[in-house]
mmCIF file of C-alpha atoms and ligand atoms in Angstrom:
data_model
loop_
_atom_site.group_PDB
_atom_site.id
_atom_site.type_symbol
_atom_site.label_atom_id
_atom_site.label_comp_id
_atom_site.label_asym_id
_atom_site.label_seq_id
_atom_site.Cartn_x
_atom_site.Cartn_y
_atom_site.Cartn_z
ATOM 1 C CA MET A 13 -9.893 14.616 2.988
ATOM 2 C CA ASP A 14 -11.002 13.839 -0.556
ATOM 3 C CA GLY A 15 -13.495 11.213 -1.653
ATOM 4 C CA ALA A 16 -10.784 8.777 -2.743
ATOM 5 C CA THR A 17 -9.221 8.754 0.743
ATOM 6 C CA LEU A 18 -12.602 8.198 2.370
ATOM 7 C CA LYS A 19 -13.174 5.236 0.029
ATOM 8 C CA LEU A 20 -9.840 3.743 1.104
ATOM 9 C CA ILE A 21 -10.767 4.150 4.778
ATOM 10 C CA ASP A 22 -14.142 2.475 4.120
ATOM 11 C CA LYS A 23 -12.450 -0.416 2.334
ATOM 12 C CA LEU A 24 -9.843 -0.802 5.082
ATOM 13 C CA GLU A 25 -12.516 -0.983 7.751
ATOM 14 C CA GLN A 26 -14.738 -3.373 5.816
ATOM 15 C CA GLN A 27 -12.070 -5.710 4.453
ATOM 16 C CA GLY A 28 -9.264 -5.354 6.997
ATOM 17 C CA GLY A 29 -6.724 -4.624 4.285
ATOM 18 C CA LEU A 30 -5.688 -2.752 1.172
ATOM 19 C CA THR A 31 -3.373 -3.393 -1.753
ATOM 20 C CA LEU A 32 0.187 -2.071 -1.586
ATOM 21 C CA ASP A 33 -0.707 0.820 -3.895
ATOM 22 C CA GLU A 34 -3.762 1.658 -1.839
ATOM 23 C CA TYR A 35 -1.729 1.756 1.372
ATOM 24 C CA VAL A 36 0.763 4.076 -0.335
ATOM 25 C CA ASN A 37 -2.066 6.378 -1.409
ATOM 26 C CA LEU A 38 -3.730 6.308 2.010
ATOM 27 C CA ILE A 39 -0.457 7.383 3.627
ATOM 28 C CA ASP A 40 0.641 9.888 0.988
ATOM 29 C CA TRP A 41 -2.756 11.595 0.693
ATOM 30 C CA ARG A 42 -3.369 11.784 4.451
ATOM 31 C CA ASP A 43 -4.394 14.997 6.108
ATOM 32 C CA GLU A 44 -5.765 15.919 9.532
ATOM 33 C CA ASP A 45 -9.321 14.972 8.585
ATOM 34 C CA ALA A 46 -8.265 11.544 7.332
ATOM 35 C CA ALA A 47 -6.285 10.930 10.538
ATOM 36 C CA ALA A 48 -9.251 12.009 12.681
ATOM 37 C CA GLU A 49 -11.636 9.760 10.724
ATOM 38 C CA LEU A 50 -9.312 6.759 11.011
ATOM 39 C CA ALA A 51 -8.815 7.372 14.737
ATOM 40 C CA ARG A 52 -12.568 7.676 15.298
ATOM 41 C CA ARG A 53 -13.149 4.301 13.631
ATOM 42 C CA ALA A 54 -10.144 2.693 15.332
ATOM 43 C CA VAL A 55 -11.373 3.801 18.764
ATOM 44 C CA ARG A 56 -14.900 2.602 18.053
ATOM 45 C CA ILE A 57 -13.769 -0.831 16.893
ATOM 46 C CA ARG A 58 -11.295 -1.163 19.808
ATOM 47 C CA LYS A 59 -14.049 -0.246 22.286
ATOM 48 C CA GLU A 60 -16.280 -2.996 20.871
ATOM 49 C CA ILE A 61 -13.602 -5.549 21.801
ATOM 50 C CA TYR A 62 -11.661 -4.137 24.742
ATOM 51 C CA GLY A 63 -14.084 -1.490 26.024
ATOM 52 C CA THR A 64 -12.131 1.275 27.739
ATOM 53 C CA ASP A 65 -9.617 -1.183 29.254
ATOM 54 C CA ILE A 66 -5.919 -0.447 29.130
ATOM 55 C CA TYR A 67 -3.510 -3.310 29.793
ATOM 56 C CA VAL A 68 -0.189 -2.583 31.476
ATOM 57 C CA ARG A 69 3.009 -4.630 31.275
ATOM 58 C CA GLY A 70 5.933 -4.399 33.666
ATOM 59 C CA LEU A 71 9.009 -4.056 31.460
ATOM 60 C CA ILE A 72 12.229 -5.505 32.854
ATOM 61 C CA GLU A 73 15.276 -4.677 30.740
ATOM 62 C CA ILE A 74 17.417 -7.631 31.711
ATOM 63 C CA SER A 75 20.619 -6.823 29.788
ATOM 64 C CA ASN A 76 22.039 -4.204 27.463
ATOM 65 C CA ILE A 77 24.766 -6.557 26.248
ATOM 66 C CA CYS A 78 24.151 -7.443 22.618
ATOM 67 C CA LYS A 79 26.031 -9.396 19.977
ATOM 68 C CA ASN A 80 24.300 -7.473 17.187
ATOM 69 C CA ASP A 81 25.301 -4.193 15.601
ATOM 70 C CA CYS A 82 21.982 -2.811 14.312
ATOM 71 C CA TYR A 83 22.752 0.649 12.911
ATOM 72 C CA TYR A 84 19.849 2.336 14.726
ATOM 73 C CA CYS A 85 20.194 0.913 18.228
ATOM 74 C CA GLY A 86 21.955 2.548 21.173
ATOM 75 C CA ILE A 87 22.900 -0.808 22.754
ATOM 76 C CA ARG A 88 24.520 -2.080 19.537
ATOM 77 C CA ARG A 89 27.770 -3.996 20.012
ATOM 78 C CA GLY A 90 29.791 -1.236 18.350
ATOM 79 C CA ASN A 91 28.683 1.515 20.727
ATOM 80 C CA THR A 92 31.735 1.769 22.987
ATOM 81 C CA GLY A 93 30.065 4.557 24.973
ATOM 82 C CA CYS A 94 27.403 2.186 26.322
ATOM 83 C CA ASP A 95 27.822 1.274 30.010
ATOM 84 C CA ARG A 96 26.958 -2.434 29.946
ATOM 85 C CA TYR A 97 24.991 -4.343 32.616
ATOM 86 C CA ARG A 98 23.219 -7.622 33.072
ATOM 87 C CA LEU A 99 20.621 -8.407 35.759
ATOM 88 C CA THR A 100 21.011 -11.606 37.757
ATOM 89 C CA PRO A 101 18.042 -13.962 38.075
ATOM 90 C CA ASP A 102 17.625 -12.769 41.695
ATOM 91 C CA GLU A 103 17.496 -9.146 40.570
ATOM 92 C CA ILE A 104 14.893 -10.045 37.939
ATOM 93 C CA MET A 105 12.800 -11.847 40.572
ATOM 94 C CA GLU A 106 12.989 -8.773 42.809
ATOM 95 C CA CYS A 107 11.596 -6.638 39.967
ATOM 96 C CA VAL A 108 8.820 -9.173 39.416
ATOM 97 C CA GLY A 109 7.956 -9.210 43.146
ATOM 98 C CA GLU A 110 7.805 -5.428 43.260
ATOM 99 C CA GLY A 111 5.771 -5.272 40.060
ATOM 100 C CA TYR A 112 3.305 -7.851 41.382
ATOM 101 C CA LYS A 113 2.700 -5.730 44.485
ATOM 102 C CA LEU A 114 2.148 -2.688 42.271
ATOM 103 C CA GLY A 115 -0.551 -4.598 40.348
ATOM 104 C CA PHE A 116 1.263 -5.848 37.233
ATOM 105 C CA ARG A 117 0.126 -9.245 35.928
ATOM 106 C CA THR A 118 2.328 -9.385 32.834
ATOM 107 C CA PHE A 119 6.106 -9.177 32.972
ATOM 108 C CA VAL A 120 8.119 -8.492 29.847
ATOM 109 C CA MET A 121 11.768 -9.543 29.930
ATOM 110 C CA GLN A 122 13.545 -7.601 27.211
ATOM 111 C CA GLY A 123 17.206 -7.385 26.388
ATOM 112 C CA GLY A 124 20.003 -7.430 23.884
ATOM 113 C CA GLU A 125 21.092 -10.780 22.460
ATOM 114 C CA ASP A 126 23.233 -11.713 25.428
ATOM 115 C CA ALA A 127 24.563 -15.308 25.360
ATOM 116 C CA TRP A 128 24.797 -15.405 29.174
ATOM 117 C CA TYR A 129 21.053 -15.986 29.126
ATOM 118 C CA THR A 130 21.181 -19.635 28.147
ATOM 119 C CA ASP A 131 17.984 -21.605 27.803
ATOM 120 C CA ASP A 132 18.639 -23.247 31.185
ATOM 121 C CA ARG A 133 18.959 -19.883 32.932
ATOM 122 C CA LEU A 134 15.907 -18.395 31.218
ATOM 123 C CA CYS A 135 13.796 -21.502 31.845
ATOM 124 C CA GLY A 136 14.781 -21.281 35.530
ATOM 125 C CA ILE A 137 13.597 -17.662 35.716
ATOM 126 C CA ILE A 138 10.348 -18.385 33.843
ATOM 127 C CA ASN A 139 9.651 -21.363 36.150
ATOM 128 C CA ASP A 140 10.256 -19.194 39.192
ATOM 129 C CA ILE A 141 7.890 -16.464 37.996
ATOM 130 C CA LYS A 142 5.192 -18.993 37.165
ATOM 131 C CA GLU A 143 5.571 -20.796 40.498
ATOM 132 C CA ARG A 144 5.408 -17.631 42.563
ATOM 133 C CA HIS A 145 2.780 -15.877 40.435
ATOM 134 C CA PRO A 146 0.693 -18.405 38.499
ATOM 135 C CA ASP A 147 -1.806 -15.666 37.638
ATOM 136 C CA CYS A 148 0.789 -13.756 35.604
ATOM 137 C CA ALA A 149 1.820 -13.862 31.964
ATOM 138 C CA VAL A 150 5.459 -13.870 30.896
ATOM 139 C CA THR A 151 6.476 -12.100 27.715
ATOM 140 C CA LEU A 152 9.939 -12.435 26.252
ATOM 141 C CA SER A 153 11.663 -9.981 23.927
ATOM 142 C CA LEU A 154 15.146 -11.371 23.593
ATOM 143 C CA GLY A 155 15.702 -11.308 19.868
ATOM 144 C CA GLU A 156 16.538 -14.148 17.525
ATOM 145 C CA ARG A 157 17.119 -17.579 19.052
ATOM 146 C CA SER A 158 16.966 -21.119 17.680
ATOM 147 C CA ALA A 159 13.665 -22.908 17.156
ATOM 148 C CA GLU A 160 14.717 -25.351 19.889
ATOM 149 C CA SER A 161 15.358 -22.478 22.291
ATOM 150 C CA TYR A 162 11.957 -20.923 21.572
ATOM 151 C CA ARG A 163 10.390 -24.347 22.187
ATOM 152 C CA ARG A 164 12.128 -24.808 25.524
ATOM 153 C CA LEU A 165 11.173 -21.328 26.726
ATOM 154 C CA ARG A 166 7.591 -21.904 25.677
ATOM 155 C CA ASP A 167 7.538 -25.274 27.471
ATOM 156 C CA ALA A 168 8.886 -23.557 30.578
ATOM 157 C CA GLY A 169 5.803 -21.331 30.573
ATOM 158 C CA ALA A 170 6.538 -18.243 28.458
ATOM 159 C CA ASP A 171 3.256 -16.951 27.053
ATOM 160 C CA ARG A 172 4.209 -14.247 24.583
ATOM 161 C CA TYR A 173 7.162 -13.167 22.467
ATOM 162 C CA LEU A 174 7.842 -9.747 20.974
ATOM 163 C CA LEU A 175 10.126 -9.658 17.965
ATOM 164 C CA ARG A 176 9.690 -6.620 15.786
ATOM 165 C CA HIS A 177 10.252 -7.524 12.159
ATOM 166 C CA GLU A 178 11.760 -3.974 11.843
ATOM 167 C CA THR A 179 10.865 -3.724 8.136
ATOM 168 C CA ALA A 180 9.117 -6.012 5.670
ATOM 169 C CA ASP A 181 11.262 -4.738 2.802
ATOM 170 C CA ARG A 182 14.382 -6.872 2.301
ATOM 171 C CA ALA A 183 16.471 -4.042 0.793
ATOM 172 C CA HIS A 184 15.466 -1.667 3.590
ATOM 173 C CA TYR A 185 16.376 -4.351 6.155
ATOM 174 C CA GLY A 186 19.825 -4.438 4.575
ATOM 175 C CA ARG A 187 20.253 -0.688 5.135
ATOM 176 C CA LEU A 188 19.318 -0.924 8.824
ATOM 177 C CA HIS A 189 21.479 -3.943 9.690
ATOM 178 C CA PRO A 190 24.983 -5.212 8.974
ATOM 179 C CA ALA A 191 25.479 -8.052 6.492
ATOM 180 C CA ASP A 192 25.698 -10.738 9.211
ATOM 181 C CA MET A 193 22.034 -10.191 10.069
ATOM 182 C CA SER A 194 19.379 -11.677 7.843
ATOM 183 C CA PHE A 195 15.890 -10.579 6.911
ATOM 184 C CA GLU A 196 14.943 -14.184 6.167
ATOM 185 C CA HIS A 197 16.057 -15.385 9.586
ATOM 186 C CA ARG A 198 14.102 -12.697 11.427
ATOM 187 C CA MET A 199 10.972 -13.640 9.485
ATOM 188 C CA GLU A 200 11.591 -17.371 10.088
ATOM 189 C CA CYS A 201 11.833 -16.674 13.822
ATOM 190 C CA LEU A 202 8.439 -14.961 13.771
ATOM 191 C CA THR A 203 6.859 -17.897 11.934
ATOM 192 C CA GLU A 204 8.401 -20.334 14.404
ATOM 193 C CA LEU A 205 7.185 -18.359 17.436
ATOM 194 C CA LYS A 206 3.640 -18.374 16.148
ATOM 195 C CA LYS A 207 3.818 -22.100 15.360
ATOM 196 C CA LEU A 208 4.891 -22.804 18.936
ATOM 197 C CA GLY A 209 1.745 -21.145 20.261
ATOM 198 C CA TYR A 210 3.209 -17.914 21.603
ATOM 199 C CA GLN A 211 1.079 -14.807 21.425
ATOM 200 C CA THR A 212 3.441 -13.245 18.960
ATOM 201 C CA GLY A 213 4.294 -9.608 18.363
ATOM 202 C CA CYS A 214 5.925 -8.029 15.332
ATOM 203 C CA GLY A 215 6.429 -4.336 14.602
ATOM 204 C CA PHE A 216 8.609 -1.614 13.167
ATOM 205 C CA MET A 217 9.985 1.846 13.762
ATOM 206 C CA VAL A 218 8.134 4.730 12.128
ATOM 207 C CA GLY A 219 10.480 7.026 10.235
ATOM 208 C CA SER A 220 13.503 4.741 10.397
ATOM 209 C CA PRO A 221 16.299 5.866 8.054
ATOM 210 C CA TYR A 222 15.642 5.110 4.363
ATOM 211 C CA GLN A 223 12.043 4.070 5.088
ATOM 212 C CA THR A 224 9.745 5.023 2.201
ATOM 213 C CA THR A 225 5.969 4.958 2.030
ATOM 214 C CA ALA A 226 6.339 1.807 -0.071
ATOM 215 C CA CYS A 227 8.262 0.165 2.821
ATOM 216 C CA ILE A 228 5.454 1.039 5.241
ATOM 217 C CA ALA A 229 2.891 -0.359 2.773
ATOM 218 C CA LYS A 230 4.837 -3.651 2.854
ATOM 219 C CA ASP A 231 4.867 -3.563 6.670
ATOM 220 C CA LEU A 232 1.101 -3.172 6.682
ATOM 221 C CA ARG A 233 0.613 -6.005 4.170
ATOM 222 C CA PHE A 234 2.914 -8.175 6.275
ATOM 223 C CA ILE A 235 0.887 -7.377 9.395
ATOM 224 C CA GLU A 236 -2.296 -8.252 7.500
ATOM 225 C CA GLU A 237 -0.933 -11.624 6.448
ATOM 226 C CA PHE A 238 1.049 -12.582 9.561
ATOM 227 C CA LYS A 239 -1.845 -11.733 11.880
ATOM 228 C CA PRO A 240 0.225 -10.937 14.981
ATOM 229 C CA HIS A 241 -1.385 -10.933 18.425
ATOM 230 C CA MET A 242 0.651 -7.833 19.305
ATOM 231 C CA CYS A 243 2.225 -5.122 17.232
ATOM 232 C CA GLY A 244 4.829 -2.679 18.525
ATOM 233 C CA ILE A 245 5.296 0.484 16.519
ATOM 234 C CA GLY A 246 7.007 3.632 17.700
ATOM 235 C CA PRO A 247 8.953 6.491 16.168
ATOM 236 C CA PHE A 248 12.621 6.009 15.297
ATOM 237 C CA ILE A 249 14.712 8.284 17.535
ATOM 238 C CA PRO A 250 18.439 8.711 16.792
ATOM 239 C CA HIS A 251 21.118 7.728 19.303
ATOM 240 C CA LYS A 252 24.431 9.543 19.509
ATOM 241 C CA GLY A 253 26.443 6.305 19.589
ATOM 242 C CA THR A 254 25.135 4.966 16.274
ATOM 243 C CA PRO A 255 25.778 5.610 12.573
ATOM 244 C CA PHE A 256 22.252 7.073 12.419
ATOM 245 C CA ARG A 257 23.019 9.782 14.996
ATOM 246 C CA ASP A 258 22.107 12.614 12.596
ATOM 247 C CA MET A 259 19.029 11.049 11.042
ATOM 248 C CA PRO A 260 15.637 12.696 11.669
ATOM 249 C CA THR A 261 13.228 11.443 14.338
ATOM 250 C CA GLY A 262 9.996 9.739 13.253
ATOM 251 C CA THR A 263 6.842 11.749 13.814
ATOM 252 C CA LEU A 264 4.067 11.479 16.345
ATOM 253 C CA GLU A 265 1.573 12.259 13.602
ATOM 254 C CA LEU A 266 2.518 9.355 11.307
ATOM 255 C CA THR A 267 2.886 6.942 14.257
ATOM 256 C CA CYS A 268 -0.644 7.721 15.467
ATOM 257 C CA PHE A 269 -2.003 7.466 11.918
ATOM 258 C CA LEU A 270 -0.460 3.997 11.563
ATOM 259 C CA LEU A 271 -1.725 2.886 14.986
ATOM 260 C CA SER A 272 -5.246 3.601 13.720
ATOM 261 C CA VAL A 273 -4.592 1.747 10.447
ATOM 262 C CA ILE A 274 -3.249 -1.319 12.296
ATOM 263 C CA ARG A 275 -6.259 -1.328 14.645
ATOM 264 C CA LEU A 276 -8.536 -1.432 11.586
ATOM 265 C CA ILE A 277 -6.505 -4.231 10.004
ATOM 266 C CA HIS A 278 -6.671 -6.403 13.144
ATOM 267 C CA PRO A 279 -9.301 -5.161 15.583
ATOM 268 C CA ARG A 280 -8.137 -7.603 18.308
ATOM 269 C CA VAL A 281 -4.432 -6.806 18.175
ATOM 270 C CA LEU A 282 -2.668 -5.719 21.388
ATOM 271 C CA LEU A 283 -1.208 -2.372 20.427
ATOM 272 C CA PRO A 284 1.119 -0.505 22.776
ATOM 273 C CA ALA A 285 1.466 3.249 23.034
ATOM 274 C CA THR A 286 5.257 2.911 23.220
ATOM 275 C CA THR A 287 7.919 4.568 25.360
ATOM 276 C CA ALA A 288 9.343 6.099 22.171
ATOM 277 C CA LEU A 289 6.001 7.817 21.557
ATOM 278 C CA GLY A 290 6.022 9.115 25.146
ATOM 279 C CA THR A 291 9.604 10.307 24.621
ATOM 280 C CA ILE A 292 8.910 12.513 21.589
ATOM 281 C CA HIS A 293 5.783 14.139 23.036
ATOM 282 C CA PRO A 294 4.689 14.728 26.661
ATOM 283 C CA GLU A 295 1.231 13.359 25.840
ATOM 284 C CA GLY A 296 2.455 10.738 23.376
ATOM 285 C CA ARG A 297 0.955 7.821 25.312
ATOM 286 C CA GLU A 298 -2.476 9.437 25.568
ATOM 287 C CA LEU A 299 -2.410 10.372 21.888
ATOM 288 C CA GLY A 300 -1.455 6.782 21.042
ATOM 289 C CA ILE A 301 -4.412 5.452 23.046
ATOM 290 C CA LEU A 302 -6.729 7.950 21.357
ATOM 291 C CA ALA A 303 -5.482 6.674 17.988
ATOM 292 C CA GLY A 304 -6.349 3.042 18.839
ATOM 293 C CA ALA A 305 -3.612 1.652 21.119
ATOM 294 C CA ASN A 306 -4.638 -0.295 24.256
ATOM 295 C CA VAL A 307 -1.402 -1.268 26.047
ATOM 296 C CA VAL A 308 1.219 0.667 28.047
ATOM 297 C CA MET A 309 4.513 -0.840 29.219
ATOM 298 C CA PRO A 310 5.984 1.065 32.178
ATOM 299 C CA ASN A 311 9.567 0.391 33.205
ATOM 300 C CA LEU A 312 10.189 -1.999 36.125
ATOM 301 C CA SER A 313 13.976 -2.296 35.733
ATOM 302 C CA PRO A 314 16.044 -1.477 38.845
ATOM 303 C CA ALA A 315 16.584 2.296 39.126
ATOM 304 C CA ALA A 316 20.377 1.866 38.997
ATOM 305 C CA VAL A 317 20.344 0.469 35.440
ATOM 306 C CA ARG A 318 17.378 2.299 33.930
ATOM 307 C CA ASN A 319 19.319 4.952 32.085
ATOM 308 C CA LYS A 320 21.773 2.368 30.764
ATOM 309 C CA TYR A 321 19.176 0.695 28.531
ATOM 310 C CA GLU A 322 19.390 3.649 26.202
ATOM 311 C CA LEU A 323 18.086 2.525 22.817
ATOM 312 C CA TYR A 324 17.830 6.152 21.665
ATOM 313 C CA ASP A 325 18.720 9.572 23.053
ATOM 314 C CA ASN A 326 16.724 10.870 26.043
ATOM 315 C CA LYS A 327 14.698 7.648 26.402
ATOM 316 C CA LEU A 328 12.043 8.339 28.995
ATOM 317 C CA ASN A 329 12.198 6.323 32.218
ATOM 318 C CA THR A 330 10.686 8.640 34.794
ATOM 319 C CA GLY A 331 7.138 9.793 35.543
ATOM 320 C CA CYS A 332 4.433 7.573 34.063
ATOM 321 C CA GLU A 333 7.098 5.614 32.204
ATOM 322 C CA SER A 334 8.172 4.270 35.592
ATOM 323 C CA ALA A 335 6.216 1.312 36.986
ATOM 324 C CA GLN A 336 6.434 2.885 40.442
ATOM 325 C CA HIS A 337 4.214 5.696 39.188
ATOM 326 C CA LEU A 338 1.385 3.441 38.080
ATOM 327 C CA GLU A 339 -1.089 5.578 40.022
ATOM 328 C CA ASP A 340 -0.143 8.624 37.914
ATOM 329 C CA LEU A 341 -0.533 6.604 34.742
ATOM 330 C CA LYS A 342 -3.955 5.427 35.939
ATOM 331 C CA LYS A 343 -5.011 9.027 36.537
ATOM 332 C CA ARG A 344 -3.804 10.128 33.129
ATOM 333 C CA MET A 345 -5.715 7.297 31.471
ATOM 334 C CA GLU A 346 -8.850 8.075 33.536
ATOM 335 C CA ALA A 347 -8.559 11.689 32.373
ATOM 336 C CA ILE A 348 -9.052 10.571 28.760
ATOM 337 C CA GLY A 349 -11.799 8.065 29.646
ATOM 338 C CA TYR A 350 -9.769 4.837 29.953
ATOM 339 C CA HIS A 351 -9.141 2.402 32.813
ATOM 340 C CA VAL A 352 -5.932 0.579 33.676
ATOM 341 C CA LEU A 353 -6.616 -3.009 34.730
ATOM 342 C CA SER A 354 -4.617 -5.315 36.959
ATOM 343 C CA VAL A 355 -5.002 -8.406 34.730
ATOM 344 C CA ARG A 356 -2.889 -10.550 32.383
ATOM 345 C CA GLY A 357 -4.500 -8.882 29.385
ATOM 346 C CA ASP A 358 -4.283 -11.596 26.738
ATOM 347 C CA ALA A 359 -5.237 -10.892 23.138
ATOM 348 C CA ALA A 360 -9.038 -11.134 22.806
ATOM 349 C CA GLY A 361 -10.121 -14.569 21.591
ATOM 350 C CA PHE A 362 -6.673 -16.110 22.038
ATOM 351 C CA ILE A 363 -6.842 -19.786 22.930
ATOM 352 C CA ASN A 364 -3.825 -21.084 24.785
ATOM 353 C CA LEU A 365 -2.994 -24.490 23.301
ATOM 354 C CA ARG A 366 -0.154 -25.456 25.529
HETATM 355 N N1 SAM B 13 17.114 -7.605 21.106
HETATM 356 C C1 SAM B 13 15.713 -7.755 21.012
HETATM 357 C C2 SAM B 13 15.240 -7.667 19.593
HETATM 358 O O1 SAM B 13 16.040 -7.515 18.695
HETATM 359 O O2 SAM B 13 14.059 -7.833 19.362
HETATM 360 C C3 SAM B 13 14.931 -6.797 21.883
HETATM 361 C C4 SAM B 13 15.558 -5.503 22.215
HETATM 362 S S1 SAM B 13 15.547 -4.317 20.881
HETATM 363 C C5 SAM B 13 16.550 -3.074 21.566
HETATM 364 C C6 SAM B 13 13.884 -3.689 21.006
HETATM 365 C C7 SAM B 13 13.420 -2.739 19.922
HETATM 366 O O3 SAM B 13 13.937 -1.443 20.133
HETATM 367 C C8 SAM B 13 13.829 -3.059 18.517
HETATM 368 O O4 SAM B 13 12.998 -4.028 17.971
HETATM 369 C C9 SAM B 13 13.739 -1.706 17.805
HETATM 370 O O5 SAM B 13 12.610 -1.602 16.964
HETATM 371 C C10 SAM B 13 13.676 -0.707 18.976
HETATM 372 N N2 SAM B 13 14.706 0.331 18.825
HETATM 373 C C11 SAM B 13 16.037 0.144 18.786
HETATM 374 N N3 SAM B 13 16.670 1.307 18.522
HETATM 375 C C12 SAM B 13 15.715 2.248 18.380
HETATM 376 C C13 SAM B 13 15.715 3.644 18.070
HETATM 377 N N4 SAM B 13 16.860 4.282 17.837
HETATM 378 N N5 SAM B 13 14.540 4.293 18.004
HETATM 379 C C14 SAM B 13 13.376 3.650 18.252
HETATM 380 N N6 SAM B 13 13.306 2.333 18.526
HETATM 381 C C15 SAM B 13 14.452 1.635 18.592
#
């Protein structure tokens, strides 16, 4: 690592941000020493806020039916090889009940943009979860909906919403999505979610097709300015049923580097070590935690549908990726000096103004 890189790391830690050019340089000039230095600082700053706590979320993949045709995604509308399913509200409640017994206190309902899930149906499910388990948080990750819909879901009790911005570069967005999807609308949704008082998560894929260092610099500037409570980043992994089937996979190395950068930008952010990271490397989750992540989201979906929510090839859903193996995950976290907690795990300092 040269002196100029060290100066950038110092500035990032002290000021919580860099200029676009500085981010480009930090990424382009990186080497093992720079990554180790960033990770050391990210871990230190995370420990000051969250100690050695790791928050877990029970992920319920409620539907792989989607009206969108994102070029990277295995559950895209145009993938005729995808075996479609949709969970009923009863099936979702069964997952929640099982997850509660296992110790989960946050449930994430994620799915494609499936119109069957009307506001009435979703509000019913959220009400049910909150009535049966008032000590739990509900996170939604159901894509772009109207402002009115977000308001109703929030009023019904939803606490958090994950909506990756995917890329902060308009032209890049246009290369990842068909023309009927809009960069502006995705960004408007994020603004709306935050305004409504959700703990809001944005994020992007590392190494997505056509992503340049300049695109990542824009993502980091966006994260600086938007100040998300959560940020989901994981490597892009190709899926055989998409136009990007032959594109290269994003790297573990750059993902971990960016996890450390994001931790330094927003020390309090909830930062998952994602399934995609666990998929490309057997110790991906641990390496993500050691780079500054503090959240893991094991899969709680019914076993019969788990391999149908295939966003990318070989998506992991066994072992520690499975909520039923929480004890194994706990042991693996203990082995690197961290502790999985059975709590809601809100963003530090978040005040719920409902
Ligand atoms: N439909 C909702 C949405 O758009 O936010 C939630 C589901 S969507 C499948 C969840 C995330 O999966 C996306 O935001 C995207 O970043 C990620 N994803 C999709 N395809 C992927 C791939 N091939 N590799 C890695 N991540 C992928």
